[in-house]
mmCIF file of C-alpha atoms and ligand atoms in Angstrom:
data_model
loop_
_atom_site.group_PDB
_atom_site.id
_atom_site.type_symbol
_atom_site.label_atom_id
_atom_site.label_comp_id
_atom_site.label_asym_id
_atom_site.label_seq_id
_atom_site.Cartn_x
_atom_site.Cartn_y
_atom_site.Cartn_z
ATOM 1 C CA UNK A 674 0.033 0.013 0.048
ATOM 2 C CA UNK A 675 1.280 3.424 -0.903
ATOM 3 C CA UNK A 676 1.246 6.076 1.714
ATOM 4 C CA UNK A 677 0.931 9.946 1.523
ATOM 5 C CA UNK A 678 3.500 12.349 3.095
ATOM 6 C CA UNK A 679 4.065 16.106 2.895
ATOM 7 C CA UNK A 680 7.134 18.147 3.479
ATOM 8 C CA UNK A 681 7.958 20.516 6.177
ATOM 9 C CA UNK A 682 11.019 22.842 6.327
ATOM 10 C CA UNK A 683 12.605 24.192 9.551
ATOM 11 C CA UNK A 684 15.452 25.943 7.709
ATOM 12 C CA UNK A 685 15.001 29.548 7.173
ATOM 13 C CA UNK A 686 17.872 29.648 4.697
ATOM 14 C CA UNK A 687 15.811 27.234 2.353
ATOM 15 C CA UNK A 688 13.093 29.879 1.960
ATOM 16 C CA UNK A 689 11.814 29.693 -1.532
ATOM 17 C CA UNK A 690 12.535 25.901 -1.744
ATOM 18 C CA UNK A 691 10.022 23.107 -2.357
ATOM 19 C CA UNK A 692 8.438 22.551 1.032
ATOM 20 C CA UNK A 693 4.704 22.895 1.659
ATOM 21 C CA UNK A 694 4.861 23.688 5.443
ATOM 22 C CA UNK A 695 7.416 25.938 7.075
ATOM 23 C CA UNK A 696 8.868 26.740 10.542
ATOM 24 C CA UNK A 697 6.148 25.471 12.709
ATOM 25 C CA UNK A 698 6.341 21.737 13.390
ATOM 26 C CA UNK A 699 3.048 21.704 15.656
ATOM 27 C CA UNK A 700 1.031 23.647 13.072
ATOM 28 C CA UNK A 701 2.437 21.662 10.180
ATOM 29 C CA UNK A 702 1.442 18.360 11.726
ATOM 30 C CA UNK A 703 -1.889 19.480 12.715
ATOM 31 C CA UNK A 704 -2.664 20.514 9.072
ATOM 32 C CA UNK A 705 -1.185 17.405 7.682
ATOM 33 C CA UNK A 706 -3.374 15.323 10.025
ATOM 34 C CA UNK A 707 -6.470 17.413 9.348
ATOM 35 C CA UNK A 708 -6.002 16.916 5.601
ATOM 36 C CA UNK A 709 -5.637 13.154 5.998
ATOM 37 C CA UNK A 710 -1.932 12.743 5.269
ATOM 38 C CA UNK A 711 -0.314 9.563 6.601
ATOM 39 C CA UNK A 712 3.183 11.067 7.342
ATOM 40 C CA UNK A 713 5.495 14.111 7.421
ATOM 41 C CA UNK A 714 8.887 14.490 5.861
ATOM 42 C CA UNK A 715 11.103 16.919 7.819
ATOM 43 C CA UNK A 716 13.975 19.137 6.625
ATOM 44 C CA UNK A 717 15.803 20.304 9.680
ATOM 45 C CA UNK A 718 19.014 22.432 10.117
ATOM 46 C CA UNK A 719 20.693 19.611 11.760
ATOM 47 C CA UNK A 720 19.240 16.441 13.277
ATOM 48 C CA UNK A 721 20.719 17.545 16.704
ATOM 49 C CA UNK A 722 18.132 20.584 16.634
ATOM 50 C CA UNK A 723 15.160 18.221 16.621
ATOM 51 C CA UNK A 724 13.580 17.221 19.940
ATOM 52 C CA UNK A 725 12.940 13.510 19.543
ATOM 53 C CA UNK A 726 10.579 13.066 22.567
ATOM 54 C CA UNK A 727 8.492 16.118 21.594
ATOM 55 C CA UNK A 728 8.360 14.890 17.924
ATOM 56 C CA UNK A 729 7.208 11.494 19.142
ATOM 57 C CA UNK A 730 4.553 12.996 21.207
ATOM 58 C CA UNK A 731 3.352 15.283 18.408
ATOM 59 C CA UNK A 732 3.256 12.529 15.819
ATOM 60 C CA UNK A 733 1.348 10.203 18.199
ATOM 61 C CA UNK A 734 -1.115 12.976 18.942
ATOM 62 C CA UNK A 735 -1.823 13.579 15.341
ATOM 63 C CA UNK A 736 -1.718 9.916 14.207
ATOM 64 C CA UNK A 737 1.218 10.684 11.823
ATOM 65 C CA UNK A 738 4.325 8.844 11.058
ATOM 66 C CA UNK A 739 7.822 10.293 10.160
ATOM 67 C CA UNK A 740 8.225 9.508 6.395
ATOM 68 C CA UNK A 741 11.902 10.705 5.996
ATOM 69 C CA UNK A 742 14.474 13.347 7.188
ATOM 70 C CA UNK A 743 16.107 15.474 4.484
ATOM 71 C CA UNK A 744 19.994 16.529 4.765
ATOM 72 C CA UNK A 745 20.041 19.313 2.342
ATOM 73 C CA UNK A 746 20.727 21.868 5.013
ATOM 74 C CA UNK A 747 24.130 20.342 5.217
ATOM 75 C CA UNK A 748 24.748 21.677 1.910
ATOM 76 C CA UNK A 749 22.593 24.909 2.255
ATOM 77 C CA UNK A 750 23.871 26.090 5.614
ATOM 78 C CA UNK A 751 27.303 24.423 5.939
ATOM 79 C CA UNK A 752 28.489 23.699 2.413
ATOM 80 C CA UNK A 753 29.141 20.003 3.322
ATOM 81 C CA UNK A 754 29.291 17.498 0.392
ATOM 82 C CA UNK A 755 30.146 13.965 0.403
ATOM 83 C CA UNK A 756 32.422 14.409 -2.661
ATOM 84 C CA UNK A 757 34.225 17.537 -1.458
ATOM 85 C CA UNK A 758 37.969 17.337 -2.403
ATOM 86 C CA UNK A 759 38.727 18.340 1.281
ATOM 87 C CA UNK A 760 38.812 15.081 3.393
ATOM 88 C CA UNK A 761 37.780 17.240 6.505
ATOM 89 C CA UNK A 762 34.633 18.526 4.658
ATOM 90 C CA UNK A 763 33.865 14.948 3.563
ATOM 91 C CA UNK A 764 34.036 13.780 7.193
ATOM 92 C CA UNK A 765 31.745 16.663 8.518
ATOM 93 C CA UNK A 766 29.203 15.711 5.705
ATOM 94 C CA UNK A 767 29.380 12.145 6.844
ATOM 95 C CA UNK A 768 28.788 13.022 10.448
ATOM 96 C CA UNK A 769 25.998 15.388 9.509
ATOM 97 C CA UNK A 770 24.173 12.568 7.501
ATOM 98 C CA UNK A 771 25.026 10.035 10.255
ATOM 99 C CA UNK A 772 23.206 12.177 12.791
ATOM 100 C CA UNK A 773 20.117 12.334 10.444
ATOM 101 C CA UNK A 774 20.224 8.553 9.918
ATOM 102 C CA UNK A 775 20.348 8.042 13.672
ATOM 103 C CA UNK A 776 17.553 10.386 14.457
ATOM 104 C CA UNK A 777 15.373 9.242 11.647
ATOM 105 C CA UNK A 778 16.123 5.557 12.421
ATOM 106 C CA UNK A 779 14.599 5.892 15.795
ATOM 107 C CA UNK A 780 11.317 6.557 14.072
ATOM 108 C CA UNK A 781 11.703 3.783 11.583
ATOM 109 C CA UNK A 782 12.315 6.429 8.884
ATOM 110 C CA UNK A 783 15.194 6.952 6.454
ATOM 111 C CA UNK A 784 17.537 9.794 5.844
ATOM 112 C CA UNK A 785 17.878 11.371 2.268
ATOM 113 C CA UNK A 786 21.104 12.203 0.445
ATOM 114 C CA UNK A 787 20.121 14.671 -2.179
ATOM 115 C CA UNK A 788 22.208 17.961 -2.604
ATOM 116 C CA UNK A 789 24.900 16.678 -0.104
ATOM 117 C CA UNK A 790 26.047 14.294 -2.763
ATOM 118 C CA UNK A 791 27.739 17.372 -4.367
ATOM 119 C CA UNK A 792 29.226 17.740 -7.862
ATOM 120 C CA UNK A 793 32.522 16.790 -9.588
ATOM 121 C CA UNK A 794 34.863 19.056 -11.298
ATOM 122 C CA UNK A 795 34.503 22.204 -9.663
ATOM 123 C CA UNK A 796 36.285 24.561 -7.239
ATOM 124 C CA UNK A 797 39.888 25.495 -7.034
ATOM 125 C CA UNK A 798 41.136 21.914 -7.224
ATOM 126 C CA UNK A 799 38.765 20.071 -9.421
ATOM 127 C CA UNK A 800 39.038 16.187 -9.568
ATOM 128 C CA UNK A 801 37.988 13.870 -12.114
ATOM 129 C CA UNK A 802 34.497 12.380 -12.110
ATOM 130 C CA UNK A 803 35.803 8.778 -11.223
ATOM 131 C CA UNK A 804 37.527 10.380 -8.063
ATOM 132 C CA UNK A 805 34.139 11.787 -6.978
ATOM 133 C CA UNK A 806 32.332 8.566 -7.491
ATOM 134 C CA UNK A 807 34.960 6.696 -5.548
ATOM 135 C CA UNK A 808 34.440 9.283 -2.621
ATOM 136 C CA UNK A 809 30.588 8.894 -2.861
ATOM 137 C CA UNK A 810 30.923 5.186 -3.025
ATOM 138 C CA UNK A 811 33.193 5.111 0.115
ATOM 139 C CA UNK A 812 30.693 7.278 2.150
ATOM 140 C CA UNK A 813 27.524 5.225 0.963
ATOM 141 C CA UNK A 814 29.296 2.091 1.966
ATOM 142 C CA UNK A 815 29.755 3.547 5.694
ATOM 143 C CA UNK A 816 26.442 5.172 5.942
ATOM 144 C CA UNK A 817 24.377 2.357 4.378
ATOM 145 C CA UNK A 818 25.282 -0.080 7.190
ATOM 146 C CA UNK A 819 24.729 2.581 9.925
ATOM 147 C CA UNK A 820 21.180 2.864 8.683
ATOM 148 C CA UNK A 821 20.938 -1.001 8.297
ATOM 149 C CA UNK A 822 21.725 -1.263 12.030
ATOM 150 C CA UNK A 823 18.655 0.816 12.654
ATOM 151 C CA UNK A 824 16.644 -1.515 10.223
ATOM 152 C CA UNK A 825 15.872 1.494 7.759
ATOM 153 C CA UNK A 826 17.324 2.073 4.263
ATOM 154 C CA UNK A 827 19.411 5.032 3.258
ATOM 155 C CA UNK A 828 17.889 6.983 0.545
ATOM 156 C CA UNK A 829 19.954 8.316 -2.512
ATOM 157 C CA UNK A 830 18.434 10.816 -4.747
ATOM 158 C CA UNK A 831 19.407 11.427 -8.397
ATOM 159 C CA UNK A 832 19.016 15.054 -9.260
ATOM 160 C CA UNK A 833 18.567 16.839 -12.405
ATOM 161 C CA UNK A 834 21.639 18.201 -14.398
ATOM 162 C CA UNK A 835 21.296 21.694 -12.817
ATOM 163 C CA UNK A 836 21.828 20.407 -9.308
ATOM 164 C CA UNK A 837 24.394 17.757 -9.802
ATOM 165 C CA UNK A 838 26.553 16.100 -12.383
ATOM 166 C CA UNK A 839 27.081 12.772 -10.568
ATOM 167 C CA UNK A 840 23.852 10.966 -11.507
ATOM 168 C CA UNK A 841 20.858 12.375 -13.349
ATOM 169 C CA UNK A 842 18.914 9.206 -14.342
ATOM 170 C CA UNK A 843 17.586 6.204 -12.673
ATOM 171 C CA UNK A 844 19.553 3.953 -14.932
ATOM 172 C CA UNK A 845 22.844 5.389 -14.018
ATOM 173 C CA UNK A 846 21.909 5.431 -10.401
ATOM 174 C CA UNK A 847 20.884 1.801 -10.414
ATOM 175 C CA UNK A 848 24.186 0.713 -11.939
ATOM 176 C CA UNK A 849 26.072 2.756 -9.368
ATOM 177 C CA UNK A 850 24.115 1.053 -6.424
ATOM 178 C CA UNK A 851 25.258 -2.194 -7.976
ATOM 179 C CA UNK A 852 28.906 -1.299 -7.365
ATOM 180 C CA UNK A 853 28.456 -0.519 -3.658
ATOM 181 C CA UNK A 854 29.333 -3.194 -0.972
ATOM 182 C CA UNK A 855 26.209 -2.220 1.028
ATOM 183 C CA UNK A 856 22.746 -3.176 -0.242
ATOM 184 C CA UNK A 857 20.992 -0.906 2.068
ATOM 185 C CA UNK A 858 21.027 2.266 -0.146
ATOM 186 C CA UNK A 859 17.681 2.726 -1.874
ATOM 187 C CA UNK A 860 16.625 5.207 -4.591
ATOM 188 C CA UNK A 861 14.511 8.287 -3.961
ATOM 189 C CA UNK A 862 12.924 8.957 -7.258
ATOM 190 C CA UNK A 863 11.794 12.615 -7.633
ATOM 191 C CA UNK A 864 9.188 13.283 -10.317
ATOM 192 C CA UNK A 865 10.395 16.809 -10.900
ATOM 193 C CA UNK A 866 13.869 15.745 -11.563
ATOM 194 C CA UNK A 867 12.768 12.724 -13.751
ATOM 195 C CA UNK A 868 10.468 15.073 -15.773
ATOM 196 C CA UNK A 869 13.682 16.760 -16.859
ATOM 197 C CA UNK A 870 16.018 13.726 -17.306
ATOM 198 C CA UNK A 871 14.053 10.550 -18.185
ATOM 199 C CA UNK A 872 12.660 9.875 -21.559
ATOM 200 C CA UNK A 873 9.744 8.011 -19.873
ATOM 201 C CA UNK A 874 9.065 8.403 -16.206
ATOM 202 C CA UNK A 875 6.990 5.258 -15.740
ATOM 203 C CA UNK A 876 9.710 3.096 -17.562
ATOM 204 C CA UNK A 877 12.464 4.627 -15.364
ATOM 205 C CA UNK A 878 10.282 3.888 -12.180
ATOM 206 C CA UNK A 879 9.888 0.254 -13.318
ATOM 207 C CA UNK A 880 13.595 -0.083 -13.905
ATOM 208 C CA UNK A 881 14.269 1.133 -10.428
ATOM 209 C CA UNK A 882 11.823 -1.674 -9.261
ATOM 210 C CA UNK A 883 12.938 -2.991 -5.876
ATOM 211 C CA UNK A 884 15.524 -0.300 -5.535
ATOM 212 C CA UNK A 885 12.822 2.416 -5.172
ATOM 213 C CA UNK A 886 12.640 3.382 -1.540
ATOM 214 C CA UNK A 887 10.734 6.738 -1.612
ATOM 215 C CA UNK A 888 8.985 9.064 -4.114
ATOM 216 C CA UNK A 889 8.878 12.839 -4.407
ATOM 217 C CA UNK A 890 5.410 13.623 -5.644
ATOM 218 C CA UNK A 891 5.851 16.849 -7.700
ATOM 219 C CA UNK A 892 4.495 18.068 -10.973
ATOM 220 C CA UNK A 893 6.668 19.354 -13.980
ATOM 221 C CA UNK A 894 6.914 22.795 -12.473
ATOM 222 C CA UNK A 895 7.722 21.707 -8.871
ATOM 223 C CA UNK A 896 4.008 22.405 -7.911
ATOM 224 C CA UNK A 897 1.629 19.990 -6.437
ATOM 225 C CA UNK A 898 0.638 17.126 -8.717
ATOM 226 C CA UNK A 899 -2.119 18.409 -10.843
ATOM 227 C CA UNK A 900 -0.715 22.091 -11.076
ATOM 228 C CA UNK A 901 1.830 21.226 -13.916
ATOM 229 C CA UNK A 902 1.747 19.069 -16.976
ATOM 230 C CA UNK A 903 3.193 15.754 -16.057
ATOM 231 C CA UNK A 904 1.028 12.933 -17.111
ATOM 232 C CA UNK A 905 0.584 11.256 -13.838
ATOM 233 C CA UNK A 906 -1.705 8.240 -15.007
ATOM 234 C CA UNK A 907 1.039 6.025 -16.396
ATOM 235 C CA UNK A 908 3.262 6.823 -13.524
ATOM 236 C CA UNK A 909 0.614 5.812 -10.840
ATOM 237 C CA UNK A 910 -0.034 2.742 -12.910
ATOM 238 C CA UNK A 911 3.611 1.836 -12.753
ATOM 239 C CA UNK A 912 3.802 2.370 -9.059
ATOM 240 C CA UNK A 913 0.712 0.144 -8.394
ATOM 241 C CA UNK A 914 1.880 -2.589 -10.859
ATOM 242 C CA UNK A 915 5.312 -2.689 -9.074
ATOM 243 C CA UNK A 916 3.419 -3.154 -5.640
ATOM 244 C CA UNK A 917 5.444 -0.086 -4.414
ATOM 245 C CA UNK A 918 4.822 0.130 -0.652
ATOM 246 C CA UNK A 919 6.526 3.224 0.337
ATOM 247 C CA UNK A 920 5.607 7.026 0.431
ATOM 248 C CA UNK A 921 4.773 9.531 -2.238
ATOM 249 C CA UNK A 922 5.760 12.737 -0.556
ATOM 250 C CA UNK A 923 4.900 16.182 -1.670
ATOM 251 C CA UNK A 924 8.118 17.900 -2.089
ATOM 252 C CA UNK A 925 6.467 20.898 -3.748
ATOM 253 C CA UNK A 926 6.460 24.651 -3.684
ATOM 254 C CA UNK A 927 3.862 26.103 -1.336
ATOM 255 C CA UNK A 928 1.920 27.690 -4.337
ATOM 256 C CA UNK A 929 -0.377 29.531 -4.490
ATOM 257 C CA UNK A 930 -0.242 28.927 -0.676
ATOM 258 C CA UNK A 931 0.698 26.072 1.560
ATOM 259 C CA UNK A 932 -2.889 25.110 2.240
ATOM 260 C CA UNK A 933 -3.824 24.876 -1.378
ATOM 261 C CA UNK A 934 -0.657 23.004 -2.291
ATOM 262 C CA UNK A 935 -1.481 20.551 0.455
ATOM 263 C CA UNK A 936 -5.119 20.184 -0.447
ATOM 264 C CA UNK A 937 -4.262 19.655 -4.150
ATOM 265 C CA UNK A 938 -1.722 16.963 -3.236
ATOM 266 C CA UNK A 939 -4.028 14.914 -1.034
ATOM 267 C CA UNK A 940 -6.690 15.253 -3.607
ATOM 268 C CA UNK A 941 -4.195 13.725 -6.267
ATOM 269 C CA UNK A 942 -3.089 11.216 -3.863
ATOM 270 C CA UNK A 943 -6.662 9.840 -3.299
ATOM 271 C CA UNK A 944 -7.508 10.051 -6.995
ATOM 272 C CA UNK A 945 -4.317 7.883 -8.069
ATOM 273 C CA UNK A 946 -3.698 5.645 -5.131
ATOM 274 C CA UNK A 947 -7.089 5.052 -3.418
HETATM 275 MN MN1 LIG B 73 13.491 15.549 -4.289
#
């Protein structure tokens, strides 16, 4: 069974980013529950800033689950990347993500590696792509087992070409996962990125198959599903046929406002998955 989730950012520096709810965990959870969402996906400044006991109580009161914890603030606020040429920066990136894995794992939820994967060939001392991929592999092979110990996957998200030059397509990302020692890294497929990079989104999701661990449910323009021009019917059919049992999580812009984006998302979710 596919479950619904909606994003909430606690990072002021990410203002303008694709998150439906902002700043207020209590109000966001109340609204998500009122609209009938199953879970919330949180984007914190750092996992250590989250109060686990308070969050547990808040989720219980509203009958919500934690879908995932994003780590993009490690890049946005601290410029940490798993493929930075500076080994100290890579170590700090690993620690930042490790804290997110540990926190989310306590809730049975995965952490997400998106923008913290970085890019190759940039900065004052650019390195070849192969070197960047070797660093990414090294870090995922350390972080994947850390998540496995908590019985949760670790999510790796291919991004579109304007956000990374490491992996843009599901096919390339699946091949890369096959080179890791850990089998605990799953793919986060984001329909916005896929709309830019994939020839056929439904076919790409089928190719991901059992590697698919989480889905960002966003239309062609990063707005709620139904507010852009992505043809969702074949995508929803592919997810159902695959027996996908994870979340479709609205990582979308709060346009025209948070409430309308949230209502549109849950209406689309019910239309396609219930
Ligand atoms: Mn995403």
